[in-house]
Tab-separated table of C-alpha atoms in Angstrom:
chain	number	residue	atom	x	y	z
A	1	MET	CA	25.956	-4.159	-15.732
A	2	ALA	CA	24.591	-0.622	-15.292
A	3	LYS	CA	22.194	-0.069	-12.407
A	4	ILE	CA	18.560	0.751	-12.966
A	5	ARG	CA	18.101	4.492	-12.376
A	6	VAL	CA	15.167	5.191	-10.073
A	7	ALA	CA	13.616	8.550	-9.259
A	8	ILE	CA	11.274	9.164	-6.370
A	9	ASN	CA	8.405	11.606	-6.812
A	10	GLY	CA	7.185	12.711	-3.342
A	11	TYR	CA	9.255	12.441	-0.179
A	12	GLY	CA	6.997	11.647	2.682
A	13	ASN	CA	6.891	8.396	4.602
A	14	LEU	CA	6.451	6.340	1.455
A	15	GLY	CA	9.137	8.086	-0.508
A	16	ARG	CA	11.587	7.504	2.312
A	17	GLY	CA	10.489	3.842	2.353
A	18	VAL	CA	11.299	3.495	-1.333
A	19	GLU	CA	14.701	5.131	-0.852
A	20	THR	CA	15.512	2.753	1.983
A	21	ALA	CA	14.485	-0.228	-0.105
A	22	VAL	CA	16.499	0.860	-3.140
A	23	SER	CA	19.566	1.346	-0.919
A	24	GLN	CA	19.460	-2.256	0.037
A	25	THR	CA	19.759	-3.564	-3.558
A	26	ASP	CA	22.723	-3.990	-5.879
A	27	ASP	CA	20.950	-3.406	-9.158
A	28	LEU	CA	18.998	-0.198	-8.368
A	29	GLU	CA	20.015	3.311	-7.476
A	30	THR	CA	18.059	6.464	-6.525
A	31	VAL	CA	19.311	9.201	-8.821
A	32	ALA	CA	16.765	11.918	-7.937
A	33	VAL	CA	14.066	12.913	-5.562
A	34	PHE	CA	11.322	15.241	-6.875
A	35	THR	CA	9.221	17.318	-4.546
A	36	ARG	CA	6.540	20.055	-4.614
A	37	ARG	CA	8.229	21.581	-1.558
A	38	ASP	CA	11.385	23.671	-1.688
A	39	PRO	CA	14.122	21.170	-2.549
A	40	VAL	CA	16.503	22.921	-0.206
A	41	THR	CA	14.326	21.838	2.708
A	42	ILE	CA	14.471	18.121	1.789
A	43	ARG	CA	17.038	15.963	3.564
A	44	THR	CA	17.204	12.716	1.616
A	45	GLY	CA	19.414	9.701	2.258
A	46	GLY	CA	21.848	10.784	-0.410
A	47	ALA	CA	20.088	11.417	-3.654
A	48	PRO	CA	19.759	15.063	-4.853
A	49	ALA	CA	16.371	16.752	-4.529
A	50	TYR	CA	14.779	18.722	-7.302
A	51	SER	CA	11.630	20.624	-7.875
A	52	LEU	CA	8.876	18.532	-9.437
A	53	GLY	CA	8.594	21.216	-12.042
A	54	ASP	CA	12.143	20.280	-13.344
A	55	ILE	CA	11.322	16.607	-14.009
A	56	GLU	CA	11.052	17.161	-17.764
A	57	ASN	CA	14.774	18.003	-17.754
A	58	PHE	CA	15.607	14.379	-16.815
A	59	ARG	CA	14.373	12.623	-19.931
A	60	GLY	CA	16.930	9.970	-20.818
A	61	LYS	CA	18.513	10.150	-17.344
A	62	ILE	CA	15.887	8.093	-15.475
A	63	ASP	CA	14.725	4.500	-16.111
A	64	VAL	CA	11.654	4.574	-13.863
A	65	VAL	CA	9.853	7.046	-11.614
A	66	VAL	CA	8.199	5.834	-8.456
A	67	ASN	CA	5.256	8.095	-7.584
A	68	CYS	CA	4.789	8.299	-3.845
A	69	GLY	CA	1.877	10.701	-3.460
A	70	GLY	CA	-1.624	9.974	-2.093
A	71	SER	CA	-4.319	8.271	-3.994
A	72	ALA	CA	-7.107	10.849	-3.155
A	73	THR	CA	-5.601	13.798	-5.052
A	74	ASP	CA	-2.002	13.134	-6.171
A	75	LEU	CA	-1.693	9.902	-8.094
A	76	SER	CA	-4.850	10.258	-10.190
A	77	GLU	CA	-3.246	13.331	-11.829
A	78	GLN	CA	0.521	12.715	-11.350
A	79	THR	CA	0.797	9.189	-12.732
A	80	PRO	CA	-0.790	9.969	-16.162
A	81	ALA	CA	1.393	13.137	-16.322
A	82	VAL	CA	4.629	11.370	-15.458
A	83	ALA	CA	3.694	8.486	-17.842
A	84	GLY	CA	3.756	10.997	-20.646
A	85	ALA	CA	7.529	11.118	-20.402
A	86	PHE	CA	8.847	8.312	-18.119
A	87	ASN	CA	8.210	4.759	-17.122
A	88	VAL	CA	6.399	4.970	-13.786
A	89	VAL	CA	5.167	2.930	-10.833
A	90	ASP	CA	2.520	3.984	-8.329
A	91	SER	CA	0.637	2.606	-5.305
A	92	PHE	CA	-2.859	3.936	-6.219
A	93	ASP	CA	-4.970	2.143	-3.534
A	94	ASN	CA	-8.581	3.414	-3.966
A	95	HIS	CA	-9.907	-0.088	-4.945
A	96	ALA	CA	-13.193	1.155	-6.322
A	97	HIS	CA	-11.494	3.588	-8.710
A	98	ILE	CA	-8.609	1.378	-9.916
A	99	PRO	CA	-10.264	0.557	-13.280
A	100	GLU	CA	-10.751	4.218	-14.260
A	101	HIS	CA	-7.223	5.092	-12.987
A	102	PHE	CA	-5.804	2.201	-15.044
A	103	GLU	CA	-7.589	3.430	-18.255
A	104	LYS	CA	-6.389	7.029	-17.786
A	105	VAL	CA	-2.762	5.946	-17.252
A	106	ASP	CA	-2.870	3.407	-19.979
A	107	ALA	CA	-3.940	6.060	-22.530
A	108	ALA	CA	-1.085	8.383	-21.487
A	109	ALA	CA	1.535	5.659	-21.474
A	110	ARG	CA	0.520	4.179	-24.858
A	111	ALA	CA	0.643	7.637	-26.467
A	112	ALA	CA	4.146	8.181	-25.084
A	113	GLY	CA	5.485	4.672	-25.511
A	114	THR	CA	6.208	4.306	-21.834
A	115	LEU	CA	5.301	1.591	-19.276
A	116	ALA	CA	3.312	2.261	-16.111
A	117	LEU	CA	2.798	-0.274	-13.311
A	118	VAL	CA	-0.131	0.971	-11.234
A	119	SER	CA	-1.645	-0.018	-7.891
A	120	SER	CA	1.421	-1.854	-6.545
A	121	GLY	CA	2.135	-2.073	-2.814
A	122	TRP	CA	0.837	-4.602	-0.275
A	123	ASP	CA	-2.897	-4.086	-0.876
A	124	PRO	CA	-3.575	-3.580	-3.683
A	125	GLY	CA	-0.538	-5.402	-4.952
A	126	PHE	CA	0.948	-8.190	-2.856
A	127	PHE	CA	-2.397	-9.175	-1.367
A	128	SER	CA	-3.970	-9.009	-4.823
A	129	LEU	CA	-1.545	-11.722	-6.006
A	130	GLN	CA	-2.365	-13.871	-2.967
A	131	ARG	CA	-6.109	-13.553	-3.828
A	132	ALA	CA	-5.445	-14.409	-7.501
A	133	PHE	CA	-3.211	-17.438	-6.782
A	134	SER	CA	-5.707	-18.764	-4.222
A	135	GLN	CA	-8.639	-18.451	-6.507
A	136	ALA	CA	-6.730	-19.987	-9.451
A	137	PHE	CA	-5.586	-23.020	-7.347
A	138	LEU	CA	-8.894	-23.360	-5.345
A	139	PRO	CA	-11.582	-22.263	-7.760
A	140	ASN	CA	-14.508	-23.587	-5.845
A	141	GLY	CA	-14.562	-21.447	-2.831
A	142	SER	CA	-14.660	-17.955	-1.243
A	143	THR	CA	-11.942	-15.389	-0.574
A	144	TYR	CA	-11.685	-13.208	2.558
A	145	THR	CA	-9.390	-10.347	3.298
A	146	PHE	CA	-8.986	-9.232	6.889
A	147	TRP	CA	-6.890	-6.090	7.414
A	148	GLY	CA	-4.910	-5.331	10.583
A	149	PRO	CA	-4.074	-5.058	13.292
A	150	GLY	CA	-2.524	-1.932	11.944
A	151	LEU	CA	-2.596	1.869	11.591
A	152	SER	CA	-4.825	3.225	8.897
A	153	GLN	CA	-3.361	6.516	7.560
A	154	GLY	CA	-6.613	7.553	5.885
A	155	HIS	CA	-8.845	6.910	8.949
A	156	SER	CA	-6.295	8.667	11.192
A	157	ASP	CA	-6.352	11.670	9.001
A	158	ALA	CA	-10.203	11.739	9.085
A	159	VAL	CA	-10.112	11.884	12.895
A	160	ARG	CA	-7.496	14.597	12.917
A	161	ARG	CA	-9.705	16.805	10.824
A	162	ILE	CA	-12.369	16.893	13.515
A	163	SER	CA	-12.498	20.138	15.431
A	164	GLY	CA	-10.886	19.764	18.898
A	165	VAL	CA	-8.597	16.876	17.927
A	166	ALA	CA	-4.881	17.771	18.222
A	167	ARG	CA	-3.415	14.362	17.364
A	168	ALA	CA	-4.911	11.034	16.508
A	169	VAL	CA	-4.327	7.510	15.179
A	170	GLN	CA	-6.760	4.850	14.168
A	171	TYR	CA	-6.011	1.110	14.192
A	172	THR	CA	-7.999	-1.328	12.013
A	173	LEU	CA	-8.474	-4.607	13.888
A	174	PRO	CA	-9.794	-7.899	12.520
A	175	VAL	CA	-12.780	-9.461	14.323
A	176	GLU	CA	-10.883	-12.401	15.674
A	177	GLU	CA	-13.796	-14.703	16.198
A	178	ASN	CA	-14.832	-14.405	12.550
A	179	LEU	CA	-11.314	-14.724	11.332
A	180	ALA	CA	-11.069	-17.968	13.342
A	181	ARG	CA	-14.279	-19.207	11.771
A	182	VAL	CA	-12.918	-18.582	8.283
A	183	LEU	CA	-9.575	-20.307	9.155
A	184	ALA	CA	-11.620	-23.243	10.299
A	185	GLY	CA	-13.172	-23.522	6.890
A	186	ASP	CA	-16.438	-21.620	7.473
A	187	ASN	CA	-17.660	-20.415	4.066
A	188	SER	CA	-20.162	-17.896	5.423
A	189	GLU	CA	-20.646	-14.364	4.123
A	190	PHE	CA	-19.524	-11.632	6.454
A	191	SER	CA	-20.228	-7.854	6.161
A	192	ALA	CA	-17.381	-5.369	6.497
A	193	ALA	CA	-18.498	-4.566	9.996
A	194	GLN	CA	-18.408	-8.253	10.926
A	195	MET	CA	-14.850	-8.555	9.721
A	196	HIS	CA	-13.287	-5.378	11.195
A	197	ARG	CA	-13.529	-3.011	14.151
A	198	ARG	CA	-11.934	0.364	14.738
A	199	GLN	CA	-9.749	1.603	17.655
A	200	VAL	CA	-8.928	5.314	18.000
A	201	PHE	CA	-6.428	7.040	20.225
A	202	ALA	CA	-6.725	10.836	20.247
A	203	VAL	CA	-5.189	13.842	22.049
A	204	LEU	CA	-7.742	16.635	22.471
A	205	ASP	CA	-7.355	20.397	22.638
A	206	ALA	CA	-7.980	21.790	26.101
A	207	ALA	CA	-11.358	23.302	25.076
A	208	ALA	CA	-12.618	20.216	23.229
A	209	ASP	CA	-15.834	18.380	24.338
A	210	PRO	CA	-14.905	14.662	24.559
A	211	ALA	CA	-18.498	13.429	24.231
A	212	ALA	CA	-19.046	15.563	21.073
A	213	VAL	CA	-15.779	14.386	19.530
A	214	ARG	CA	-16.551	10.731	20.312
A	215	GLU	CA	-20.007	11.089	18.707
A	216	GLU	CA	-18.582	12.703	15.571
A	217	ILE	CA	-16.009	9.932	15.188
A	218	CYS	CA	-18.429	7.033	15.757
A	219	SER	CA	-21.089	8.482	13.382
A	220	MET	CA	-18.695	9.321	10.544
A	221	PRO	CA	-20.117	7.668	7.408
A	222	ASP	CA	-17.935	5.110	5.516
A	223	TYR	CA	-15.058	5.529	7.945
A	224	PHE	CA	-16.535	4.480	11.259
A	225	ALA	CA	-20.313	3.900	10.943
A	226	PRO	CA	-21.414	1.116	11.224
A	227	TYR	CA	-18.177	-0.451	12.588
A	228	GLU	CA	-17.757	-1.197	16.315
A	229	THR	CA	-15.446	1.679	17.300
A	230	GLU	CA	-13.449	2.136	20.505
A	231	VAL	CA	-12.401	5.752	21.188
A	232	ASN	CA	-9.651	6.506	23.715
A	233	PHE	CA	-8.597	9.993	24.760
A	234	ILE	CA	-4.967	10.102	25.934
A	235	SER	CA	-2.268	12.588	26.904
A	236	ALA	CA	0.291	13.907	24.440
A	237	GLU	CA	2.990	12.101	26.406
A	238	GLU	CA	1.207	8.733	26.089
A	239	PHE	CA	0.613	9.403	22.413
A	240	GLU	CA	4.285	10.155	21.800
A	241	ARG	CA	5.338	7.075	23.770
A	242	ASN	CA	3.049	4.458	22.297
A	243	HIS	CA	1.671	5.636	18.915
A	244	ARG	CA	4.473	6.887	16.756
A	245	GLY	CA	5.003	3.673	14.777
A	246	MET	CA	3.213	2.728	11.575
A	247	PRO	CA	2.519	-1.076	11.875
A	248	HIS	CA	0.042	-2.897	9.725
A	249	GLY	CA	-0.806	-6.281	8.245
A	250	GLY	CA	-3.600	-8.680	7.564
A	251	HIS	CA	-4.825	-11.989	6.225
A	252	VAL	CA	-5.923	-13.349	2.910
A	253	VAL	CA	-7.881	-16.559	3.319
A	254	ARG	CA	-9.378	-18.808	0.604
A	255	THR	CA	-11.764	-21.555	1.734
A	256	GLY	CA	-13.352	-24.121	-0.440
A	257	GLU	CA	-13.585	-27.720	-1.593
A	258	THR	CA	-11.690	-29.699	-4.170
A	259	SER	CA	-14.248	-32.494	-4.070
A	260	ALA	CA	-17.322	-33.347	-2.143
A	261	GLU	CA	-16.519	-33.236	1.649
A	262	THR	CA	-12.864	-32.397	0.937
A	263	LYS	CA	-12.244	-28.995	2.451
A	264	GLN	CA	-9.170	-26.824	1.781
A	265	VAL	CA	-8.009	-23.569	3.348
A	266	ALA	CA	-5.260	-21.329	1.890
A	267	HIS	CA	-4.005	-18.708	4.301
A	268	PHE	CA	-1.515	-15.898	3.855
A	269	GLU	CA	-0.645	-13.575	6.727
A	270	LEU	CA	1.385	-10.314	6.707
A	271	MET	CA	2.818	-8.607	9.831
A	272	LEU	CA	4.561	-5.309	9.279
A	273	ASP	CA	6.412	-3.102	11.761
A	274	SER	CA	6.377	-0.351	9.103
A	275	ASN	CA	3.656	-0.033	6.492
A	276	PRO	CA	5.614	2.589	4.377
A	277	GLU	CA	8.870	0.661	4.446
A	278	PHE	CA	7.261	-2.611	3.307
A	279	THR	CA	5.207	-0.801	0.665
A	280	GLY	CA	8.425	0.889	-0.399
A	281	SER	CA	10.061	-2.483	-0.841
A	282	VAL	CA	7.227	-3.708	-3.035
A	283	LEU	CA	7.529	-0.587	-5.118
A	284	ALA	CA	11.296	-0.986	-5.508
A	285	ALA	CA	10.804	-4.516	-6.846
A	286	SER	CA	8.061	-3.143	-9.109
A	287	ALA	CA	10.458	-0.477	-10.397
A	288	ARG	CA	12.975	-3.210	-11.308
A	289	ALA	CA	10.298	-5.172	-13.226
A	290	THR	CA	8.974	-2.082	-14.938
A	291	ALA	CA	12.419	-0.979	-16.172
A	292	ARG	CA	13.133	-4.514	-17.447
A	293	LEU	CA	9.792	-4.931	-19.271
A	294	ALA	CA	10.039	-1.455	-20.695
A	295	ALA	CA	13.539	-2.291	-22.103
A	296	GLU	CA	11.948	-5.339	-23.797
A	297	GLY	CA	9.451	-3.003	-25.569
A	298	MET	CA	6.338	-3.248	-23.412
A	299	SER	CA	4.250	-0.054	-23.071
A	300	GLY	CA	0.934	1.049	-21.696
A	301	ALA	CA	-0.401	0.394	-18.155
A	302	ILE	CA	-0.056	-2.895	-16.333
A	303	THR	CA	-0.545	-4.232	-12.788
A	304	LEU	CA	1.375	-6.870	-10.830
A	305	PHE	CA	-0.940	-9.501	-12.457
A	306	ASP	CA	0.924	-8.835	-15.769
A	307	VAL	CA	4.437	-9.123	-14.370
A	308	PRO	CA	6.352	-12.417	-14.601
A	309	VAL	CA	7.578	-13.209	-11.069
A	310	ALA	CA	11.189	-13.501	-12.241
A	311	LYS	CA	11.141	-9.870	-13.312
A	312	LEU	CA	10.628	-8.748	-9.716
A	313	LEU	CA	13.818	-10.469	-8.539
A	314	PRO	CA	17.378	-9.286	-9.082
A	315	ASP	CA	18.693	-12.841	-9.556
A	316	SER	CA	19.285	-14.748	-12.854
A	317	ALA	CA	16.680	-17.220	-13.992
A	318	GLU	CA	19.145	-20.094	-13.253
A	319	ASP	CA	19.627	-18.866	-9.676
A	320	ILE	CA	15.821	-18.461	-9.178
A	321	ARG	CA	15.224	-22.048	-10.378
A	322	ARG	CA	18.055	-23.380	-8.163
A	323	ASN	CA	17.186	-21.482	-4.959
A	324	LEU	CA	13.445	-20.875	-5.031
A	325	LEU	CA	11.796	-23.632	-7.101
């Protein structure tokens, strides 16, 4: 059986994570990497690199493109554009803007007769499925998502943009006492600040004012205010030694009752050494499902909610029933 031909659009941490995931499968292969940089400067794991401007020349040579850009500026434009010629998967993760992103991509994909699976990854994506399953099976209750402990790329970038900051990372940490309350069946409402806190490690330029930098971090709207925020200034050597990894994870908890006085708690936990590698693995499985569903005639935009679980797996239906059911 011919392998599913995957192309990667964007070769940063996530693009490399997708390539690693694809290399561990028997039914997928990376046939091209597209980049806005000079392709000559890109060192892939084996697939040839091309300019993104050349992607139109690959019609008929690619089964699905995995878009690996950022949600803020890249995916909102690139995914509808790519959907005009290819089946595509992306990890658009701006939760508030997913509905409008979906509509834009859906229009482009329907016009072209392609299939686009949007907002895949671990959240949105994998955690979205956990929230959906928990709500379906425990309808009378409340759902809580605690993120971390883990490195937030968006918050880290926000700190790095502050004048005087040479390098920085920000870790999102769950408020353990409230997570414990939820796991014990507490059905209370919690604000975002009651569920998470922030931890920053930054290397400052020699002329930077630590107090001013700390104040700018802690007062930054949306990102840090009103969260409890711990700011640590460290040496470049300590940063290099302790903060080069990209771990993440979190918890999805559903609490509720199935009858009077009968409490139930559904809990799913994710612990990741590498956020981009795990996200890349979810995107690789999504690419498999997208190629299969497109071959069956499906078009337009979909999410993981619309994908039969068996389509994500490389195994036959018989093997899935035998080994997983």
